[in-house]
Amino acid sequence: MMNMARNGVVSNRRWKSESGIDLLDSQTEAHVLAVDDSLIDRKVIERLLKTTSCKVTAVDSGMRALQYLGLVEDQRSSVVDGLKVDLIITDYCMPGMTGYELLKKIKESSTFKETPVVIMSSENVLARIDR
Amino acid sequence: GYLDEQFIQLEELQDDANPDFVEEIVTSYYTDSVRLIQNIDQALAKYPFDFEKLDNYMHQFKGSSSSIGAKKVVLECSQFRKYCAAGIAEGCVKTFQMIKQEHAMLRKKLETYFQMLSSAGGT
């Protein structure tokens, strides 16, 4: 847990931390968008991230994530201009849009393509993509 | 043991500001998993079995069970999925009985555990 706070990256469902992204900006709280169709997993992720002093927004699908980020074509959200998301964590296996499909859409956007995206897989295969 | 280190990690996330976190998660798990069990029961009542649908339900069930560290349940879930992949109907039915048993047993144990915690004055 201490490692978690220092390194701030969640890379698989066993919550083992990995060195990498420094989430804690010296000025403001990091804002993480968590995407998972399972309510239990959303609760656990939220709690886990909050112990590292991140602000967390949890949504239950890739579509909702895109809506939140203002990336759905005919539903441009006016909130987007001020929106700061420092990290996106998503489940891989979700009905509708998989985590990977969500990643692709995010990377295609001009607003969030630089935002690191972490994909979690319940098969315990590590898939972390950061461009 | 019925639970693995995942459960311990959940307990580590609990603190004075969130004293009921684990109980909350477990309650959510049981609401969710009971629903999935019903879905699977219904799917197992239809012949021939829709193995893909069964596998999907089981994937979700296994995922949630894994998130609370229910290791015995998870083991049976993996077995169930193997039978689905191989299309062995009887295997699915038998394994599902095991899953329901493990699931119920774990629930009793967890209920006792939480009762003990609260009667111990709740830390």
Short mmCIF file of C-alpha atoms in Angstrom, two decimals:
data_model
loop_
_atom_site.label_atom_id
_atom_site.label_comp_id
_atom_site.label_asym_id
_atom_site.label_seq_id
_atom_site.Cartn_x
_atom_site.Cartn_y
_atom_site.Cartn_z
CA MET A 1 0.00 0.00 0.00
CA MET A 2 2.85 2.40 0.76
CA ASN A 3 4.35 1.66 -2.63
CA MET A 4 1.00 2.42 -4.14
CA ALA A 5 1.02 5.91 -2.69
CA ARG A 6 4.54 6.65 -3.89
CA ASN A 7 4.34 5.23 -7.36
CA GLY A 8 0.65 5.64 -7.91
CA VAL A 9 0.06 3.12 -10.67
CA VAL A 10 -2.40 0.24 -10.60
CA SER A 11 -1.57 -2.31 -13.21
CA ASN A 12 -3.55 -5.47 -12.49
CA ARG A 13 -6.36 -6.77 -10.38
CA ARG A 14 -4.02 -7.96 -7.65
CA TRP A 15 -3.15 -4.33 -7.05
CA LYS A 16 0.58 -4.87 -7.29
CA SER A 17 2.20 -1.53 -7.77
CA GLU A 18 4.75 -0.81 -10.45
CA SER A 19 7.10 2.09 -10.70
CA GLY A 20 6.16 4.45 -13.44
CA ILE A 21 3.84 7.38 -13.61
CA ASP A 22 4.12 9.91 -10.85
CA LEU A 23 0.48 10.71 -10.29
CA LEU A 24 0.88 13.34 -7.68
CA ASP A 25 1.35 16.67 -9.33
CA SER A 26 2.88 19.09 -6.88
CA GLN A 27 0.14 21.64 -7.46
CA THR A 28 -3.18 19.85 -7.66
CA GLU A 29 -4.82 16.56 -6.89
CA ALA A 30 -4.67 14.04 -9.72
CA HIS A 31 -7.97 13.20 -11.32
CA VAL A 32 -8.46 9.61 -12.39
CA LEU A 33 -11.25 8.31 -14.57
CA ALA A 34 -11.98 4.66 -13.73
CA VAL A 35 -14.01 2.52 -16.12
CA ASP A 36 -15.39 -0.89 -15.08
CA ASP A 37 -18.72 -2.62 -15.61
CA SER A 38 -18.54 -4.36 -12.23
CA LEU A 39 -19.91 -2.35 -9.32
CA ILE A 40 -17.67 -4.16 -6.86
CA ASP A 41 -14.56 -3.41 -8.86
CA ARG A 42 -15.56 0.22 -9.24
CA LYS A 43 -15.93 0.53 -5.48
CA VAL A 44 -12.59 -1.11 -4.83
CA ILE A 45 -10.77 1.01 -7.41
CA GLU A 46 -12.35 4.16 -6.06
CA ARG A 47 -11.32 3.34 -2.50
CA LEU A 48 -7.85 2.33 -3.55
CA LEU A 49 -7.22 5.48 -5.56
CA LYS A 50 -8.63 7.70 -2.86
CA THR A 51 -6.03 6.37 -0.41
CA THR A 52 -3.48 7.97 -2.71
CA SER A 53 -5.30 11.32 -2.54
CA CYS A 54 -6.59 11.20 -6.09
CA LYS A 55 -9.90 12.55 -7.14
CA VAL A 56 -11.81 9.68 -8.75
CA THR A 57 -14.65 9.56 -11.23
CA ALA A 58 -15.96 6.03 -11.81
CA VAL A 59 -18.17 5.07 -14.75
CA ASP A 60 -19.64 1.75 -15.75
CA SER A 61 -18.92 1.57 -19.47
CA GLY A 62 -16.67 2.72 -22.28
CA MET A 63 -19.55 4.72 -23.75
CA ARG A 64 -20.11 6.58 -20.49
CA ALA A 65 -16.39 7.27 -20.29
CA LEU A 66 -16.44 8.79 -23.78
CA GLN A 67 -19.52 10.82 -22.88
CA TYR A 68 -17.78 12.09 -19.77
CA LEU A 69 -14.72 13.07 -21.76
CA GLY A 70 -16.89 14.84 -24.30
CA LEU A 71 -15.75 12.53 -27.08
CA VAL A 72 -19.16 11.41 -28.31
CA GLU A 73 -19.81 13.20 -31.60
CA ASP A 74 -23.34 14.51 -31.22
CA GLN A 75 -23.20 14.86 -27.44
CA ARG A 76 -20.45 17.38 -26.98
CA SER A 77 -20.41 18.26 -23.31
CA SER A 78 -19.91 21.90 -22.40
CA VAL A 79 -18.11 20.85 -19.24
CA VAL A 80 -15.20 19.53 -21.24
CA ASP A 81 -13.29 22.79 -21.54
CA GLY A 82 -12.26 22.80 -17.91
CA LEU A 83 -11.98 19.05 -17.61
CA LYS A 84 -8.67 17.70 -16.39
CA VAL A 85 -8.13 13.96 -16.41
CA ASP A 86 -4.64 12.80 -15.52
CA LEU A 87 -5.09 9.07 -15.87
CA ILE A 88 -7.64 6.67 -17.25
CA ILE A 89 -7.90 3.19 -15.78
CA THR A 90 -10.16 0.74 -17.53
CA ASP A 91 -11.22 -2.87 -17.34
CA TYR A 92 -10.45 -4.82 -20.51
CA CYS A 93 -13.44 -7.17 -20.68
CA MET A 94 -16.60 -5.12 -20.74
CA PRO A 95 -19.84 -5.67 -22.62
CA GLY A 96 -20.32 -3.23 -25.50
CA MET A 97 -16.95 -1.55 -25.81
CA THR A 98 -13.80 -3.30 -24.58
CA GLY A 99 -11.08 -1.42 -22.73
CA TYR A 100 -8.92 -1.64 -25.82
CA GLU A 101 -11.60 -0.10 -28.05
CA LEU A 102 -11.98 2.68 -25.50
CA LEU A 103 -8.22 3.22 -25.54
CA LYS A 104 -8.24 3.56 -29.32
CA LYS A 105 -10.99 6.19 -29.24
CA ILE A 106 -9.17 8.14 -26.55
CA LYS A 107 -5.91 8.07 -28.47
CA GLU A 108 -7.73 9.27 -31.60
CA SER A 109 -9.00 12.35 -29.80
CA SER A 110 -7.09 15.60 -29.79
CA THR A 111 -8.02 16.42 -26.21
CA PHE A 112 -7.01 13.23 -24.44
CA LYS A 113 -4.52 11.44 -26.62
CA GLU A 114 -1.66 12.35 -24.28
CA THR A 115 -3.49 11.04 -21.22
CA PRO A 116 -2.01 7.76 -19.97
CA VAL A 117 -4.42 4.84 -20.15
CA VAL A 118 -4.03 1.71 -18.03
CA ILE A 119 -5.92 -1.43 -18.97
CA MET A 120 -6.69 -4.06 -16.34
CA SER A 121 -7.40 -7.63 -17.25
CA SER A 122 -9.11 -10.21 -15.09
CA GLU A 123 -7.11 -12.91 -16.81
CA ASN A 124 -4.11 -11.61 -14.88
CA VAL A 125 -2.29 -10.79 -18.08
CA LEU A 126 -0.65 -7.43 -17.81
CA ALA A 127 -1.58 -5.01 -20.53
CA ARG A 128 -0.44 -1.50 -19.87
CA ILE A 129 -0.29 0.89 -22.75
CA ASP A 130 1.10 4.36 -22.39
CA ARG A 131 1.92 6.53 -25.39
CA GLY B 1 -8.99 -21.22 3.62
CA TYR B 2 -11.95 -19.70 1.89
CA LEU B 3 -10.40 -16.34 1.21
CA ASP B 4 -7.10 -15.31 -0.29
CA GLU B 5 -4.85 -12.27 0.03
CA GLN B 6 -7.24 -10.15 -1.98
CA PHE B 7 -9.52 -10.08 1.07
CA ILE B 8 -6.63 -8.91 3.21
CA GLN B 9 -5.87 -6.15 0.74
CA LEU B 10 -9.50 -5.06 0.98
CA GLU B 11 -9.19 -4.92 4.76
CA GLU B 12 -6.09 -2.79 4.36
CA LEU B 13 -8.15 -0.28 2.41
CA GLN B 14 -10.51 0.12 5.33
CA ASP B 15 -9.77 2.85 7.84
CA ASP B 16 -11.47 5.05 10.41
CA ALA B 17 -12.94 7.23 7.71
CA ASN B 18 -14.31 4.18 5.88
CA PRO B 19 -14.94 1.65 8.64
CA ASP B 20 -17.51 -0.43 6.78
CA PHE B 21 -15.75 -0.69 3.47
CA VAL B 22 -15.21 -4.45 3.49
CA GLU B 23 -18.72 -5.21 4.69
CA GLU B 24 -20.07 -2.91 1.99
CA ILE B 25 -18.10 -4.68 -0.69
CA VAL B 26 -19.19 -8.10 0.55
CA THR B 27 -22.84 -7.00 0.64
CA SER B 28 -22.57 -5.70 -2.93
CA TYR B 29 -20.95 -8.96 -3.93
CA TYR B 30 -23.79 -11.03 -2.56
CA THR B 31 -26.46 -8.90 -4.20
CA ASP B 32 -24.64 -9.11 -7.51
CA SER B 33 -23.70 -12.78 -7.32
CA VAL B 34 -27.20 -13.92 -6.31
CA ARG B 35 -28.52 -12.26 -9.43
CA LEU B 36 -25.90 -14.00 -11.57
CA ILE B 37 -26.67 -17.34 -9.94
CA GLN B 38 -30.32 -16.90 -10.85
CA ASN B 39 -29.39 -16.09 -14.43
CA ILE B 40 -27.19 -19.15 -14.65
CA ASP B 41 -29.88 -21.37 -13.10
CA GLN B 42 -32.31 -20.17 -15.72
CA ALA B 43 -29.84 -20.71 -18.50
CA LEU B 44 -29.17 -24.24 -17.22
CA ALA B 45 -32.89 -24.97 -17.43
CA LYS B 46 -32.90 -24.48 -21.19
CA TYR B 47 -31.80 -27.30 -23.48
CA PRO B 48 -29.56 -27.29 -25.37
CA PHE B 49 -27.29 -25.13 -23.26
CA ASP B 50 -26.14 -21.81 -24.61
CA PHE B 51 -22.52 -22.31 -23.59
CA GLU B 52 -21.47 -18.85 -24.69
CA LYS B 53 -24.09 -17.19 -22.52
CA LEU B 54 -23.19 -19.44 -19.58
CA ASP B 55 -19.55 -18.59 -20.02
CA ASN B 56 -20.31 -14.86 -20.08
CA TYR B 57 -22.28 -15.04 -16.85
CA MET B 58 -19.57 -17.13 -15.26
CA HIS B 59 -16.88 -14.69 -16.37
CA GLN B 60 -18.69 -11.93 -14.48
CA PHE B 61 -19.30 -14.16 -11.48
CA LYS B 62 -15.70 -15.26 -11.37
CA GLY B 63 -14.52 -11.67 -11.67
CA SER B 64 -16.54 -10.44 -8.71
CA SER B 65 -15.66 -13.48 -6.63
CA SER B 66 -12.02 -12.88 -7.36
CA SER B 67 -12.36 -9.25 -6.31
CA ILE B 68 -13.37 -10.25 -2.82
CA GLY B 69 -10.80 -13.04 -2.64
CA ALA B 70 -13.27 -15.95 -2.67
CA LYS B 71 -10.67 -18.44 -3.78
CA LYS B 72 -12.66 -21.66 -3.51
CA VAL B 73 -15.53 -20.16 -5.47
CA VAL B 74 -13.08 -18.91 -8.10
CA LEU B 75 -11.55 -22.37 -8.52
CA GLU B 76 -14.96 -23.88 -9.21
CA CYS B 77 -15.74 -21.06 -11.62
CA SER B 78 -12.64 -21.84 -13.64
CA GLN B 79 -13.73 -25.47 -13.77
CA PHE B 80 -17.17 -24.45 -14.96
CA ARG B 81 -15.67 -22.36 -17.74
CA LYS B 82 -13.54 -25.29 -18.86
CA TYR B 83 -16.68 -27.40 -19.18
CA CYS B 84 -18.36 -24.61 -21.14
CA ALA B 85 -15.42 -24.38 -23.51
CA ALA B 86 -15.55 -28.15 -24.01
CA GLY B 87 -19.34 -28.13 -24.28
CA ILE B 88 -19.78 -30.69 -21.50
CA ALA B 89 -23.26 -30.02 -20.17
CA GLU B 90 -23.15 -32.47 -17.28
CA GLY B 91 -19.86 -31.03 -16.08
CA CYS B 92 -21.41 -27.58 -16.01
CA VAL B 93 -24.40 -28.73 -14.00
CA LYS B 94 -22.32 -30.61 -11.42
CA THR B 95 -19.79 -27.82 -11.06
CA PHE B 96 -22.50 -25.26 -10.64
CA GLN B 97 -23.90 -27.21 -7.69
CA MET B 98 -20.42 -27.01 -6.13
CA ILE B 99 -20.28 -23.28 -6.81
CA LYS B 100 -23.59 -22.67 -5.12
CA GLN B 101 -22.46 -24.69 -2.11
CA GLU B 102 -19.16 -22.85 -1.79
CA HIS B 103 -20.90 -19.53 -2.29
CA ALA B 104 -23.44 -20.27 0.47
CA MET B 105 -20.78 -21.56 2.84
CA LEU B 106 -18.64 -18.50 2.34
CA ARG B 107 -21.61 -16.27 3.00
CA LYS B 108 -22.24 -17.93 6.37
CA LYS B 109 -18.60 -17.62 7.31
CA LEU B 110 -18.49 -13.96 6.34
CA GLU B 111 -21.68 -13.21 8.26
CA THR B 112 -20.19 -14.80 11.35
CA TYR B 113 -16.95 -12.90 10.79
CA PHE B 114 -18.68 -9.53 10.59
CA GLN B 115 -20.80 -10.31 13.63
CA MET B 116 -17.65 -11.14 15.57
CA LEU B 117 -16.04 -7.90 14.45
CA SER B 118 -18.94 -5.78 15.61
CA SER B 119 -19.36 -7.58 18.92
CA ALA B 120 -15.66 -7.10 19.53
CA GLY B 121 -16.45 -3.41 19.69
CA GLY B 122 -15.56 -2.75 16.06
CA THR B 123 -12.04 -1.34 15.59
#
